[in-house]
PDB file of C-alpha atoms and ligand atoms in Angstrom:
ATOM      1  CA  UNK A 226     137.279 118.817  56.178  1.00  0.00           C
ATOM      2  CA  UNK A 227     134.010 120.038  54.782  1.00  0.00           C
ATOM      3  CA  UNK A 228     133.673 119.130  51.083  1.00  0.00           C
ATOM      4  CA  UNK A 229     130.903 120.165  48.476  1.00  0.00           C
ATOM      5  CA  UNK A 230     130.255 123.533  49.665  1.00  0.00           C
ATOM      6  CA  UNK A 231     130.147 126.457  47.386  1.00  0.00           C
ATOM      7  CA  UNK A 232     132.211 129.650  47.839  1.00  0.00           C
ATOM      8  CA  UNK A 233     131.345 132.914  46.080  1.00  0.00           C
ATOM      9  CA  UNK A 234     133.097 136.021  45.955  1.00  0.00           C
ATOM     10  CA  UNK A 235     129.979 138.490  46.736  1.00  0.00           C
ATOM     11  CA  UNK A 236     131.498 141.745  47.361  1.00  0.00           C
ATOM     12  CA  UNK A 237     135.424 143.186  46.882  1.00  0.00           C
ATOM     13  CA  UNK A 238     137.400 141.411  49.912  1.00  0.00           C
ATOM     14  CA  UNK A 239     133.817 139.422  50.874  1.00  0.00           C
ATOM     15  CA  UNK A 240     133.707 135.802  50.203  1.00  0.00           C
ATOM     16  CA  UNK A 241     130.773 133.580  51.089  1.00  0.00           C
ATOM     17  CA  UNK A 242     130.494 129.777  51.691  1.00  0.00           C
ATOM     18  CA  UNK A 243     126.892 128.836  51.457  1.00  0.00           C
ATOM     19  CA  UNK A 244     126.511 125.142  53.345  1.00  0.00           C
ATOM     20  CA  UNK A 245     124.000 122.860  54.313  1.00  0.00           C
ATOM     21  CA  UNK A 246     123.161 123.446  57.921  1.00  0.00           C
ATOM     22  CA  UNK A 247     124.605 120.301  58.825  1.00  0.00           C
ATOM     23  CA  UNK A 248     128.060 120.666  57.320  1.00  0.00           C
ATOM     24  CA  UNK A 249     127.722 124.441  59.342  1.00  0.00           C
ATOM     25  CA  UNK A 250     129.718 123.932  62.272  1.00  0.00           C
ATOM     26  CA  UNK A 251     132.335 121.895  60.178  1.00  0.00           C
ATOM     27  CA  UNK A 252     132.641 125.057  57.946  1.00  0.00           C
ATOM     28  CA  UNK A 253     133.480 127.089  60.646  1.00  0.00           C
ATOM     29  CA  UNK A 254     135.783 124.485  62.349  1.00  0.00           C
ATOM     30  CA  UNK A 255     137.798 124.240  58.834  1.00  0.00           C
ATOM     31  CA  UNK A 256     138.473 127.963  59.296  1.00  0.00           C
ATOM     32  CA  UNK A 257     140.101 127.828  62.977  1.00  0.00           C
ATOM     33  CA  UNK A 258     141.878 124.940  62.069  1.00  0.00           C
ATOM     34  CA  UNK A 259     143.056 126.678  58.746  1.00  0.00           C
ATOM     35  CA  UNK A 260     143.965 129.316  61.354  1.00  0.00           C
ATOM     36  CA  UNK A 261     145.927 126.988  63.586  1.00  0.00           C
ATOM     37  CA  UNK A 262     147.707 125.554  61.128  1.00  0.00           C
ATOM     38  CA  UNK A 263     149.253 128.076  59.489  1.00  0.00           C
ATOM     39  CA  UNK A 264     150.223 129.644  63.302  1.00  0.00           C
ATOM     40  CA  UNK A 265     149.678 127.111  66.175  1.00  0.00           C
ATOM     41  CA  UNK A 266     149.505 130.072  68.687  1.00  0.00           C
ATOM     42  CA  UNK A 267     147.139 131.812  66.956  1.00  0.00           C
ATOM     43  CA  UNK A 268     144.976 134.761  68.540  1.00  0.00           C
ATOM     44  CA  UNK A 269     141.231 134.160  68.149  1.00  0.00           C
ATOM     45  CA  UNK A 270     138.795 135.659  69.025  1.00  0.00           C
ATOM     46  CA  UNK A 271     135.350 133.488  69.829  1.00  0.00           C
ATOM     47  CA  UNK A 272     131.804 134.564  70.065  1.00  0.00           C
ATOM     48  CA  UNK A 273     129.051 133.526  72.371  1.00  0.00           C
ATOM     49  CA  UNK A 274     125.087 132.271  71.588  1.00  0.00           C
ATOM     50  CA  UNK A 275     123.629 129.899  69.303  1.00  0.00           C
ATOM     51  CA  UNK A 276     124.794 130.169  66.227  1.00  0.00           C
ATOM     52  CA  UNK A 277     128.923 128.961  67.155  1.00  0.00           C
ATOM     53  CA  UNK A 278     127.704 126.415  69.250  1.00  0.00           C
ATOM     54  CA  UNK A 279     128.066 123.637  66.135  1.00  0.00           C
ATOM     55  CA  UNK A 280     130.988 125.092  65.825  1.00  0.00           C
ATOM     56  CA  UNK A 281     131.911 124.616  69.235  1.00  0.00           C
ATOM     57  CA  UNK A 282     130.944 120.849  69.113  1.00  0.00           C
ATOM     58  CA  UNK A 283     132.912 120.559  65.969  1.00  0.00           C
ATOM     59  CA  UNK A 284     136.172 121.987  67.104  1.00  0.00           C
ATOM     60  CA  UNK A 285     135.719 119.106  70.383  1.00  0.00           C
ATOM     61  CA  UNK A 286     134.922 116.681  68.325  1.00  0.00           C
ATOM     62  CA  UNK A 287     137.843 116.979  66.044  1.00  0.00           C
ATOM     63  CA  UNK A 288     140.382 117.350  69.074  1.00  0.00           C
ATOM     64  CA  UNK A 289     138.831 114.054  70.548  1.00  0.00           C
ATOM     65  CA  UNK A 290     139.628 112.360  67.296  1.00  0.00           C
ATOM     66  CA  UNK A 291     142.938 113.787  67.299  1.00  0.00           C
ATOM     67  CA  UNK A 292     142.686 115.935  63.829  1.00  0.00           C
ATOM     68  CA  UNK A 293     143.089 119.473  65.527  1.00  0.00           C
ATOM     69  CA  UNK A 294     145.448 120.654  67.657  1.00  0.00           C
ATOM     70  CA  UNK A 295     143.783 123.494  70.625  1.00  0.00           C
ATOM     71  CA  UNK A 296     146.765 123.143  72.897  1.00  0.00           C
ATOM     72  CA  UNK A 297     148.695 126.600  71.804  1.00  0.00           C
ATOM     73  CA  UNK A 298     145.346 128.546  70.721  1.00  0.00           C
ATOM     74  CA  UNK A 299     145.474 132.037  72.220  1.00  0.00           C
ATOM     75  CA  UNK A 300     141.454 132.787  72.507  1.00  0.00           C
ATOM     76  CA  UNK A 301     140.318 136.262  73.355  1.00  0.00           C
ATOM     77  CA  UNK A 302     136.818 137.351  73.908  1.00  0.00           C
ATOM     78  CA  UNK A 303     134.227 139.317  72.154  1.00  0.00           C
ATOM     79  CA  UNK A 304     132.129 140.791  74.964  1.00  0.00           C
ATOM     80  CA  UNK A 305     130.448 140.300  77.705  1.00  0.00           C
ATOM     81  CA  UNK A 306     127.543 141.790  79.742  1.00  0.00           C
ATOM     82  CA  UNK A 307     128.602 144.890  82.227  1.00  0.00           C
ATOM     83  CA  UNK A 308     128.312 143.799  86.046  1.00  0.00           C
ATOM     84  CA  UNK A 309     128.695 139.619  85.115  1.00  0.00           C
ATOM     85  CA  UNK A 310     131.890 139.408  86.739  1.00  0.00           C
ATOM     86  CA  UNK A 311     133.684 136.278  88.410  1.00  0.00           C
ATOM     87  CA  UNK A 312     132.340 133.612  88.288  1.00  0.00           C
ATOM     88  CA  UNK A 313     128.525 134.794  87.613  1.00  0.00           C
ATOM     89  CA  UNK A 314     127.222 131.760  85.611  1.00  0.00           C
ATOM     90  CA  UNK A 315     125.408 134.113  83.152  1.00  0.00           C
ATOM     91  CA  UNK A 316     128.306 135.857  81.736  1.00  0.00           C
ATOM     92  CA  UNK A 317     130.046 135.262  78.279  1.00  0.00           C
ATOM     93  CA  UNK A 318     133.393 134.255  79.735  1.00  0.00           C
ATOM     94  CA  UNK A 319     131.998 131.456  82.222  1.00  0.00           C
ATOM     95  CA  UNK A 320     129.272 130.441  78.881  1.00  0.00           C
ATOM     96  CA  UNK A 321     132.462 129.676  76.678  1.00  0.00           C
ATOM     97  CA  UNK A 322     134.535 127.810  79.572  1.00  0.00           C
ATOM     98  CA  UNK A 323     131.018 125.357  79.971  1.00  0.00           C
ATOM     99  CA  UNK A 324     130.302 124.831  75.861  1.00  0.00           C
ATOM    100  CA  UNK A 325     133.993 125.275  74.503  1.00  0.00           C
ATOM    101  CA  UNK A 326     136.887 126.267  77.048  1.00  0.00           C
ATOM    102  CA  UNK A 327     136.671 123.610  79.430  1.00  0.00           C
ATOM    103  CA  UNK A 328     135.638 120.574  78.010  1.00  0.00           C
ATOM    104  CA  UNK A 329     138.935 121.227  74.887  1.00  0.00           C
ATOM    105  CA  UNK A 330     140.999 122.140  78.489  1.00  0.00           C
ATOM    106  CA  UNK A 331     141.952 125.474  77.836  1.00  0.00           C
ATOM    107  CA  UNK A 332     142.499 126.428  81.159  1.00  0.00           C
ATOM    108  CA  UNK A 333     141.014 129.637  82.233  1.00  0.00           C
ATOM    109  CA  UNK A 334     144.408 132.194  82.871  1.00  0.00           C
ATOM    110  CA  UNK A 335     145.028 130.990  79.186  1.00  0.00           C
ATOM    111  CA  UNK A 336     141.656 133.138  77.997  1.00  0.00           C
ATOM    112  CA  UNK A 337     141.982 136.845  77.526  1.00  0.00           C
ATOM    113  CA  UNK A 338     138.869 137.918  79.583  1.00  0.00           C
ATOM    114  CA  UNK A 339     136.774 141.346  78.627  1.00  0.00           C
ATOM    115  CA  UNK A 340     136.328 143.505  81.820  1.00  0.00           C
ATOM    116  CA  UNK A 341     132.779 143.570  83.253  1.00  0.00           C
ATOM    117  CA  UNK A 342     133.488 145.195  86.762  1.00  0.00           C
ATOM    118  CA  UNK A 343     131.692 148.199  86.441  1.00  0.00           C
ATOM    119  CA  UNK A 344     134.094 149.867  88.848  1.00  0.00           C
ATOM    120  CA  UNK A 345     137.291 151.448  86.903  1.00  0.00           C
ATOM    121  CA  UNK A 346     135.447 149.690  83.412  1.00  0.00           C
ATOM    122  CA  UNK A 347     137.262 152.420  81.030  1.00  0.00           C
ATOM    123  CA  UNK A 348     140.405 152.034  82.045  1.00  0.00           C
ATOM    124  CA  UNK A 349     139.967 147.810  81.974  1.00  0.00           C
ATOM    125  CA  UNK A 350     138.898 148.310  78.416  1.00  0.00           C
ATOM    126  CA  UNK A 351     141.736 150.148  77.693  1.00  0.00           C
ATOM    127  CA  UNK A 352     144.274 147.290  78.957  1.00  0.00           C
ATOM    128  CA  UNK A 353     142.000 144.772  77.244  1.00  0.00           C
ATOM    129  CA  UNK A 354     142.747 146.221  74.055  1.00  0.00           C
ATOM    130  CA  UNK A 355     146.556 146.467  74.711  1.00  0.00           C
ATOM    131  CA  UNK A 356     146.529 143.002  75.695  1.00  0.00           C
ATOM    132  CA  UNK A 357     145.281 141.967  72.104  1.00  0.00           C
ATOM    133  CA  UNK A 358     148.214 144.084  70.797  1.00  0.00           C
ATOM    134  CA  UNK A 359     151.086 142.662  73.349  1.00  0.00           C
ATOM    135  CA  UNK A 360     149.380 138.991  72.055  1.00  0.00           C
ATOM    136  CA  UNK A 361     150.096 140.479  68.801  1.00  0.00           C
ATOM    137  CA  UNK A 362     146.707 141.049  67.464  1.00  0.00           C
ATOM    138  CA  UNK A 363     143.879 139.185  66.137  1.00  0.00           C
ATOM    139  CA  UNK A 364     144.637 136.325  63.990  1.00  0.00           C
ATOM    140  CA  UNK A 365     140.944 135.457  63.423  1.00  0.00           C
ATOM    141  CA  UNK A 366     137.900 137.120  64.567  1.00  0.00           C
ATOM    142  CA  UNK A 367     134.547 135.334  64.211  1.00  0.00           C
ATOM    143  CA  UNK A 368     131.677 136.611  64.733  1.00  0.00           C
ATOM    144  CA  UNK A 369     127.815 135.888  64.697  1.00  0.00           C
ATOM    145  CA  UNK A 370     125.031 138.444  63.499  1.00  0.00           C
ATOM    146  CA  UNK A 371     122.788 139.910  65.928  1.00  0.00           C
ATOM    147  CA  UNK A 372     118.947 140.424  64.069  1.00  0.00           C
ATOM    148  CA  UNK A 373     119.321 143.853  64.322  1.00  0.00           C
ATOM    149  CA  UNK A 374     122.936 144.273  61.950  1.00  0.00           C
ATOM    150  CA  UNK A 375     124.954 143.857  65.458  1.00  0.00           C
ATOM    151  CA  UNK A 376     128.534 142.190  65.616  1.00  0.00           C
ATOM    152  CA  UNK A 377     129.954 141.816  69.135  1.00  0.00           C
ATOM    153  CA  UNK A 378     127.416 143.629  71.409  1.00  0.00           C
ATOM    154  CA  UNK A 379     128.479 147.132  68.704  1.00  0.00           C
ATOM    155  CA  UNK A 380     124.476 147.777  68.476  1.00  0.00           C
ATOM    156  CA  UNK A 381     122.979 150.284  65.004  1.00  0.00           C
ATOM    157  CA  UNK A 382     125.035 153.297  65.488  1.00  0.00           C
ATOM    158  CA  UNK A 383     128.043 152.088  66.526  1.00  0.00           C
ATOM    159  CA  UNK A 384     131.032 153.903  64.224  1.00  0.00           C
ATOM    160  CA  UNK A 385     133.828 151.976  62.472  1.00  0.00           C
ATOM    161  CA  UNK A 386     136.855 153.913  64.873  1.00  0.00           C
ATOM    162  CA  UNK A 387     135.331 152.292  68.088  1.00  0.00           C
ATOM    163  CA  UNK A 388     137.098 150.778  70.377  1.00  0.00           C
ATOM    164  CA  UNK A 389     136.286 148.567  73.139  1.00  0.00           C
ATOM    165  CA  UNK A 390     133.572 150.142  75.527  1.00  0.00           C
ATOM    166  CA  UNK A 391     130.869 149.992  77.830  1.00  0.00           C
ATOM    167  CA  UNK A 392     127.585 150.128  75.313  1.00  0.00           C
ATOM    168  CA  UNK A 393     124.143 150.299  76.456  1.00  0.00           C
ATOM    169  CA  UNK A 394     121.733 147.538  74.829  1.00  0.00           C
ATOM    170  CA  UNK A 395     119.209 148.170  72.368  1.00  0.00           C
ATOM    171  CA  UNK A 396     115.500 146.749  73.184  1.00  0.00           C
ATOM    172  CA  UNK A 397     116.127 144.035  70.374  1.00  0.00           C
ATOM    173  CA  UNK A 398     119.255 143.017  71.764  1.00  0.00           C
ATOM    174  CA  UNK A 399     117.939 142.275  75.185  1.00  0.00           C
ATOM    175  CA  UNK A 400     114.398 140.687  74.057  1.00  0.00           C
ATOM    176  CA  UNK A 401     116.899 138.291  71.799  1.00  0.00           C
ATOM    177  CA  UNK A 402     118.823 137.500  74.909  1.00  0.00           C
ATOM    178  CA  UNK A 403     115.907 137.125  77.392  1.00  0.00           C
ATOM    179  CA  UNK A 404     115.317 133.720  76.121  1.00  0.00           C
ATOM    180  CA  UNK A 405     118.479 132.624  77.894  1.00  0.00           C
ATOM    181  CA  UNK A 406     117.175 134.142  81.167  1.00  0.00           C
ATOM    182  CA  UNK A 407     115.034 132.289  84.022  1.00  0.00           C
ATOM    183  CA  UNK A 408     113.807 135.879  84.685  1.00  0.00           C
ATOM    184  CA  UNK A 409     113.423 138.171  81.917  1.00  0.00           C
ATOM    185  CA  UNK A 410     113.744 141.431  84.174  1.00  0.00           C
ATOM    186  CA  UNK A 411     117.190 140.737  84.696  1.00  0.00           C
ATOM    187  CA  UNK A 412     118.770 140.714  81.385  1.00  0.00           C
ATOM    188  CA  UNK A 413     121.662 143.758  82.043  1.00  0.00           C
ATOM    189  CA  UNK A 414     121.059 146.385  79.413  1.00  0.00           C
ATOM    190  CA  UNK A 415     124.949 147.241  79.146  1.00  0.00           C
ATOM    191  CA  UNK A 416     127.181 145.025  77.509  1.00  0.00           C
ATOM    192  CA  UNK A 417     131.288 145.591  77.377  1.00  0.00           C
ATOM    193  CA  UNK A 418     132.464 144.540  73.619  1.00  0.00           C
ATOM    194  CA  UNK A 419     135.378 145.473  70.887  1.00  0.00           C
ATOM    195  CA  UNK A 420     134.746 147.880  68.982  1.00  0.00           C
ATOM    196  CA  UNK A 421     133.886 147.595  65.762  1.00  0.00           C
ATOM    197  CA  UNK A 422     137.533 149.287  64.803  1.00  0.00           C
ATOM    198  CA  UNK A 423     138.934 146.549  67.098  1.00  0.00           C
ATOM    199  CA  UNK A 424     137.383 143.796  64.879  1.00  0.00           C
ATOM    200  CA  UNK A 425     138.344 145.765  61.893  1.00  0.00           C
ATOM    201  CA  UNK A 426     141.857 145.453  63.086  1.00  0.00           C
ATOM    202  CA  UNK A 427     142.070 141.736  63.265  1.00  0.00           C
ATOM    203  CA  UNK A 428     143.957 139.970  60.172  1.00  0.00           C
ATOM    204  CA  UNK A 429     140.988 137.555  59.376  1.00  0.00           C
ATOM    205  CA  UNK A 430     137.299 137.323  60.267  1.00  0.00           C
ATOM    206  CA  UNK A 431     134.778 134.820  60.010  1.00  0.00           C
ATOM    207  CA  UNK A 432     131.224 135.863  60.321  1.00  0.00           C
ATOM    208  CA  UNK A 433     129.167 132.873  61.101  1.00  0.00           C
ATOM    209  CA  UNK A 434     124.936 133.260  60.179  1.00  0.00           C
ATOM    210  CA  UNK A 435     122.788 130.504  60.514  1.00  0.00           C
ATOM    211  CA  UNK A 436     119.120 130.458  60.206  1.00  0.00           C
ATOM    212  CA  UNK A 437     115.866 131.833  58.048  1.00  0.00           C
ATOM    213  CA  UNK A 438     115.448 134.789  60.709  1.00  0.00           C
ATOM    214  CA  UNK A 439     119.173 136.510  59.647  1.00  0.00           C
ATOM    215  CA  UNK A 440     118.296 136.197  56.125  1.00  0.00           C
ATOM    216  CA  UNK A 441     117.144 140.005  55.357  1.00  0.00           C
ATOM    217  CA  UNK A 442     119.821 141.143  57.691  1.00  0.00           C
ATOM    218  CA  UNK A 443     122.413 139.626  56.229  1.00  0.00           C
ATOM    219  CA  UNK A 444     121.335 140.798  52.900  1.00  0.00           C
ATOM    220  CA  UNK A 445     121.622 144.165  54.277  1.00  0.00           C
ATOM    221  CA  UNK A 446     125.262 144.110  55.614  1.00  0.00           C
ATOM    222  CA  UNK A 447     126.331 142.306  52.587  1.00  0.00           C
ATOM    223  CA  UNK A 448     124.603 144.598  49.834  1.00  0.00           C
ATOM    224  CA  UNK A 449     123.129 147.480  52.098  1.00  0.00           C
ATOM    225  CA  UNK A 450     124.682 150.782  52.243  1.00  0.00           C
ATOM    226  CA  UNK A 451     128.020 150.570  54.627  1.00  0.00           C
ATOM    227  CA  UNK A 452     127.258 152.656  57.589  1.00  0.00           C
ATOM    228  CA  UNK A 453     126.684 152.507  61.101  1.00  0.00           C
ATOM    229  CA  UNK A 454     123.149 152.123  61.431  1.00  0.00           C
ATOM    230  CA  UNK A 455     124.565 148.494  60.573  1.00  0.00           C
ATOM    231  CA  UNK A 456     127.278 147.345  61.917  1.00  0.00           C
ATOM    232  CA  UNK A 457     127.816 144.358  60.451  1.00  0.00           C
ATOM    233  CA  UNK A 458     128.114 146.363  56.671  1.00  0.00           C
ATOM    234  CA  UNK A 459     131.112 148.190  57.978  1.00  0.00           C
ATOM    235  CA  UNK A 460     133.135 144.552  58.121  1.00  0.00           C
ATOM    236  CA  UNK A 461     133.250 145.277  54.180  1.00  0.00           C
ATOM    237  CA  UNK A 462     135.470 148.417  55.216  1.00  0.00           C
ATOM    238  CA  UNK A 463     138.252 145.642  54.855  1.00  0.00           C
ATOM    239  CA  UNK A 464     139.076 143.123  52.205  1.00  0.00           C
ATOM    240  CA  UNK A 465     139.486 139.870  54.684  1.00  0.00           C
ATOM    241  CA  UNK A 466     135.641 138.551  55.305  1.00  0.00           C
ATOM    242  CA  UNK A 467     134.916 135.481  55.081  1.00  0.00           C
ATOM    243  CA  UNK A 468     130.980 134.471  55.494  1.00  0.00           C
ATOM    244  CA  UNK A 469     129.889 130.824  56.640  1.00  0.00           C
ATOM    245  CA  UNK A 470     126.450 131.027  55.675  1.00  0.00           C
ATOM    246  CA  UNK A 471     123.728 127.915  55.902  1.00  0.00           C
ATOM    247  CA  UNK A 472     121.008 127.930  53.334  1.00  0.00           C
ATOM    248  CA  UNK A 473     118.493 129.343  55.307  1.00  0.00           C
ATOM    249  CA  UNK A 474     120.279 132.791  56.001  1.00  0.00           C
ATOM    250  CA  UNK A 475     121.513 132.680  52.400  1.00  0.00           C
ATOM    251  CA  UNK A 476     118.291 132.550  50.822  1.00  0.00           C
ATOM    252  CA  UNK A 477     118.138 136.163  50.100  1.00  0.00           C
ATOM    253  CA  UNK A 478     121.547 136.464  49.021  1.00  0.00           C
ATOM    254  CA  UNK A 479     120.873 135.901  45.510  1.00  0.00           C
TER     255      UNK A 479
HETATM  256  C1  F6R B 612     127.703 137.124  71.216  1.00  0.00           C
HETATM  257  C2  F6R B 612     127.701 138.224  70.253  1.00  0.00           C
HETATM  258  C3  F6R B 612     126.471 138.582  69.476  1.00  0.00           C
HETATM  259  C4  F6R B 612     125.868 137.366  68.763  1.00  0.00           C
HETATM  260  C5  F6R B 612     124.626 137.762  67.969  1.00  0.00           C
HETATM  261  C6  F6R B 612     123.944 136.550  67.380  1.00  0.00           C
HETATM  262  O1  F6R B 612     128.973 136.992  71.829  1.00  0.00           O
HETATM  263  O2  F6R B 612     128.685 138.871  70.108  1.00  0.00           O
HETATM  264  O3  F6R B 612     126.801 139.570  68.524  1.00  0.00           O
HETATM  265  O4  F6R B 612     126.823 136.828  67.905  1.00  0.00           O
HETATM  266  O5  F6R B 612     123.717 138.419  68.798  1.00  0.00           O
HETATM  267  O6  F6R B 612     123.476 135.741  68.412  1.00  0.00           O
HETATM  268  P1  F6R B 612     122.941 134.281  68.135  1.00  0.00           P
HETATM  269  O7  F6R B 612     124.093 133.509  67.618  1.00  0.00           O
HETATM  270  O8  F6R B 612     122.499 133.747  69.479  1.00  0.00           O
HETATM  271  O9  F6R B 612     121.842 134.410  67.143  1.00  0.00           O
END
């Protein structure tokens, strides 16, 4: 467990635990295997990109050593990009099988998978989200912070009743992403992801936000007005956040 880390209550229902960027990934892997102790089958839902990646090497690290238990872990995902669909190496779903998924041998019918066949796409979105309620719900969300106030692919604008949907990309979005691409012209511009009343719905959620560049932002969604034009700000619409923060992306917190 992560020791000598600070946490502050910022906000009503917001808590904060400002680490050192190398006790980061165990900070998040202390709150899935809170999680997973208090309810073995627990319903999480996992994000994609750089920031959960310690946390990703955490979580196998600890199950290698034997100190965390993945075997009855229900994950479900956060979104995906519209069109990535079977086994297309650049989408979300095949991303978290190669860093997380199959190396901790969750097999893959175990993984709730977001839609991306652009063919009958509402209606798949509409099962995805009554899958999450016949699992139950969402025991844990976590989430990372996209530069411009985004959580899941729910881009400025996005309002706290939606649901999961097809969502076109904003300019910042894909520029942010094109550094995962061999060729930059084919980042999609739609994404599929729950809405941001979907992640509002789920009993606990851990945004994770690492790094100097998601300082001001997550300033913003901590202290800003609560509105739409940041997504992010609307998580304090509900008294269950907790923030894993390193230094760097805390340094304007105060
Ligand atoms: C990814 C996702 C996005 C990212 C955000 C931060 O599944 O939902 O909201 O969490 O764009 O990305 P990174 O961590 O790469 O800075």
């Amino acid at each position: 467990m992560t020791t000598g880390v600070l946490t502050r209550q910022l906000a009503p229902g917001v808590e904060a635990q400002i680490v050192s960027s190398a006790d980061f990934g165990s900070a998040a892997a202390d709150l899935v295997q809170n999680q997973l102790s208090a309810k073995p089958n627990a319903v999480i839902g996992f994000p994609t990109g750089n920031t959960p990646l310690p946390l990703y090497h955490e979580l196998l690290r600890r199950q290698k050593a034997g100190q965390i238990d993945l075997s009855r872990l229900q994950p479900v995902m956060l979104d995906d990009y519209l069109g990535a669909v079977g086994d297309n190496p650049i989408s979300f779903f095949n991303w978290l099988r190669r860093e997380f998924f199959d190396p901790a041998g969750i097999v893959a019918s175990r993984i709730w998978r977001m839609p991306t066949d652009p063919d009958g796409i509402d209606q798949a979105c509409r099962r995805y989200e009554r899958g999450l309620m016949e699992r139950g719900g969402v025991d844990l969300q976590l989430l990372g912070l996209g530069l411009n106030g985004h959580i899941g692919f729910n881009e400025p604008g996005s309002p706290a009743e939606s649901r999961t949907r097809v969502i076109k990309l904003t300019e910042t979005t894909t520029a942010a992403n094109a550094v995962y691409w061999p060729d930059a012209s084919k980042v999609p511009h739609s994404g599929v992801t729950m809405g941001v009343g979907t992640i509002l719905e789920a009993r606990s959620i851990g945004l994770l936000v690492n790094g100097a560049a998601k300082a001001g932002i997550l300033r913003t969604a901590l202290f800003g007005p609560m509105t739409p034009a940041v997504p992010a700000s609307l998580l304090r619409k509900v008294h269950k956040i907790h923030v894993i923060a390193d230094e760097a992306a805390a340094s304007k917190l105060g």
